[in-house]
């Protein structure tokens, strides 16, 4: 999950990883006054509950999602509620 980045799909990058130090500065240039908080992207691994997030100003932070093992893998759908519009 990542903040909206208008125009980045036109860059035709071979690979895109939001925590890549090579593009981190370019991503920070996209910052607007609407960006509040200290999380600009996160990635989540359902297999072990690991979640990494970053503000693109340093290293990403790791946390473990409590309760990830209660997820019903038979459903095949996972949803997150994020409010990036503050």
PDB file of C-alpha atoms in Angstrom:
ATOM      1  CA  UNK A   1       0.000   0.000   0.000  1.00  0.00           C
ATOM      2  CA  UNK A   2       1.417   3.351  -0.962  1.00  0.00           C
ATOM      3  CA  UNK A   3       0.323   6.952  -1.057  1.00  0.00           C
ATOM      4  CA  UNK A   4      -0.990   8.116  -4.424  1.00  0.00           C
ATOM      5  CA  UNK A   5       1.838   9.011  -6.819  1.00  0.00           C
ATOM      6  CA  UNK A   6       0.298  10.673  -9.871  1.00  0.00           C
ATOM      7  CA  UNK A   7       2.318  10.148 -13.037  1.00  0.00           C
ATOM      8  CA  UNK A   8       4.595   7.412 -11.716  1.00  0.00           C
ATOM      9  CA  UNK A   9       2.956   4.803 -13.933  1.00  0.00           C
ATOM     10  CA  UNK A  10       4.234   6.836 -16.930  1.00  0.00           C
ATOM     11  CA  UNK A  11       7.863   6.399 -15.857  1.00  0.00           C
ATOM     12  CA  UNK A  12       7.935   2.850 -17.261  1.00  0.00           C
ATOM     13  CA  UNK A  13      10.227   1.537 -14.557  1.00  0.00           C
ATOM     14  CA  UNK A  14      11.380  -2.060 -14.905  1.00  0.00           C
ATOM     15  CA  UNK A  15      11.026  -2.499 -11.149  1.00  0.00           C
ATOM     16  CA  UNK A  16       9.460  -0.457  -8.415  1.00  0.00           C
ATOM     17  CA  UNK A  17      10.026  -0.954  -4.731  1.00  0.00           C
ATOM     18  CA  UNK A  18       8.969   1.988  -2.577  1.00  0.00           C
ATOM     19  CA  UNK A  19      11.844   1.541  -0.135  1.00  0.00           C
ATOM     20  CA  UNK A  20      14.576   1.440  -2.785  1.00  0.00           C
ATOM     21  CA  UNK A  21      17.198   4.046  -1.770  1.00  0.00           C
ATOM     22  CA  UNK A  22      17.758   4.891  -5.441  1.00  0.00           C
ATOM     23  CA  UNK A  23      14.225   6.291  -5.860  1.00  0.00           C
ATOM     24  CA  UNK A  24      13.515   7.304  -2.254  1.00  0.00           C
ATOM     25  CA  UNK A  25      14.486  10.954  -2.854  1.00  0.00           C
ATOM     26  CA  UNK A  26      12.291  11.111  -5.959  1.00  0.00           C
ATOM     27  CA  UNK A  27       9.388   9.784  -3.925  1.00  0.00           C
ATOM     28  CA  UNK A  28       9.949  12.412  -1.239  1.00  0.00           C
ATOM     29  CA  UNK A  29       9.755  15.104  -3.924  1.00  0.00           C
ATOM     30  CA  UNK A  30       6.148  13.996  -4.504  1.00  0.00           C
ATOM     31  CA  UNK A  31       5.222  15.089  -0.963  1.00  0.00           C
ATOM     32  CA  UNK A  32       2.348  17.524  -0.701  1.00  0.00           C
ATOM     33  CA  UNK A  33       0.882  19.465   2.205  1.00  0.00           C
ATOM     34  CA  UNK A  34      -1.833  16.803   2.413  1.00  0.00           C
ATOM     35  CA  UNK A  35       0.699  14.172   3.491  1.00  0.00           C
ATOM     36  CA  UNK A  36       0.394  13.898   7.226  1.00  0.00           C
ATOM     37  CA  UNK A  37       1.768  11.270   9.536  1.00  0.00           C
ATOM     38  CA  UNK A  38       4.894   9.185   9.337  1.00  0.00           C
ATOM     39  CA  UNK A  39       3.820   6.283   7.125  1.00  0.00           C
ATOM     40  CA  UNK A  40       3.987   6.748   3.370  1.00  0.00           C
ATOM     41  CA  UNK A  41       3.959   3.100   2.356  1.00  0.00           C
ATOM     42  CA  UNK A  42       3.606  -0.281   3.999  1.00  0.00           C
ATOM     43  CA  UNK A  43       3.907  -3.880   2.919  1.00  0.00           C
ATOM     44  CA  UNK A  44       2.370  -6.786   4.717  1.00  0.00           C
ATOM     45  CA  UNK A  45       3.161 -10.504   4.606  1.00  0.00           C
ATOM     46  CA  UNK A  46       0.097 -12.581   5.441  1.00  0.00           C
ATOM     47  CA  UNK A  47       2.219 -15.715   5.955  1.00  0.00           C
ATOM     48  CA  UNK A  48       3.867 -14.482   9.141  1.00  0.00           C
ATOM     49  CA  UNK A  49       2.181 -11.176  10.030  1.00  0.00           C
ATOM     50  CA  UNK A  50       5.220  -9.013   9.317  1.00  0.00           C
ATOM     51  CA  UNK A  51       4.487  -5.451   8.303  1.00  0.00           C
ATOM     52  CA  UNK A  52       7.112  -2.967   7.163  1.00  0.00           C
ATOM     53  CA  UNK A  53       6.445   0.723   6.821  1.00  0.00           C
ATOM     54  CA  UNK A  54       8.460   3.850   6.170  1.00  0.00           C
ATOM     55  CA  UNK A  55       8.345   7.616   5.892  1.00  0.00           C
ATOM     56  CA  UNK A  56      11.118   7.524   3.215  1.00  0.00           C
ATOM     57  CA  UNK A  57      13.439   9.488   5.465  1.00  0.00           C
ATOM     58  CA  UNK A  58      15.290   6.510   6.877  1.00  0.00           C
ATOM     59  CA  UNK A  59      15.027   2.790   7.272  1.00  0.00           C
ATOM     60  CA  UNK A  60      11.719   1.003   7.233  1.00  0.00           C
ATOM     61  CA  UNK A  61      10.215  -0.108  10.513  1.00  0.00           C
ATOM     62  CA  UNK A  62       9.013  -3.621  11.188  1.00  0.00           C
ATOM     63  CA  UNK A  63       6.019  -4.586  13.260  1.00  0.00           C
ATOM     64  CA  UNK A  64       4.028  -7.766  13.717  1.00  0.00           C
ATOM     65  CA  UNK A  65       0.279  -7.687  13.157  1.00  0.00           C
ATOM     66  CA  UNK A  66      -1.357  -9.188  16.219  1.00  0.00           C
ATOM     67  CA  UNK A  67      -4.043 -11.636  15.191  1.00  0.00           C
ATOM     68  CA  UNK A  68      -2.735 -12.329  11.677  1.00  0.00           C
ATOM     69  CA  UNK A  69      -3.027 -16.052  12.318  1.00  0.00           C
ATOM     70  CA  UNK A  70      -6.808 -15.690  12.736  1.00  0.00           C
ATOM     71  CA  UNK A  71      -7.101 -14.747   9.066  1.00  0.00           C
ATOM     72  CA  UNK A  72      -9.229 -17.220   7.088  1.00  0.00           C
ATOM     73  CA  UNK A  73      -6.916 -18.131   4.195  1.00  0.00           C
ATOM     74  CA  UNK A  74      -9.767 -20.002   2.507  1.00  0.00           C
ATOM     75  CA  UNK A  75     -11.454 -16.695   1.691  1.00  0.00           C
ATOM     76  CA  UNK A  76      -8.568 -15.572  -0.540  1.00  0.00           C
ATOM     77  CA  UNK A  77      -9.245 -11.868   0.029  1.00  0.00           C
ATOM     78  CA  UNK A  78      -7.550  -9.523   2.409  1.00  0.00           C
ATOM     79  CA  UNK A  79      -8.583  -5.941   3.052  1.00  0.00           C
ATOM     80  CA  UNK A  80      -7.094  -3.013   4.904  1.00  0.00           C
ATOM     81  CA  UNK A  81      -8.786   0.181   5.909  1.00  0.00           C
ATOM     82  CA  UNK A  82      -6.476   3.131   5.384  1.00  0.00           C
ATOM     83  CA  UNK A  83      -7.309   6.793   5.568  1.00  0.00           C
ATOM     84  CA  UNK A  84      -4.828   8.505   3.257  1.00  0.00           C
ATOM     85  CA  UNK A  85      -7.188  11.395   2.672  1.00  0.00           C
ATOM     86  CA  UNK A  86      -6.503  13.369   5.866  1.00  0.00           C
TER      87      UNK A  86
END
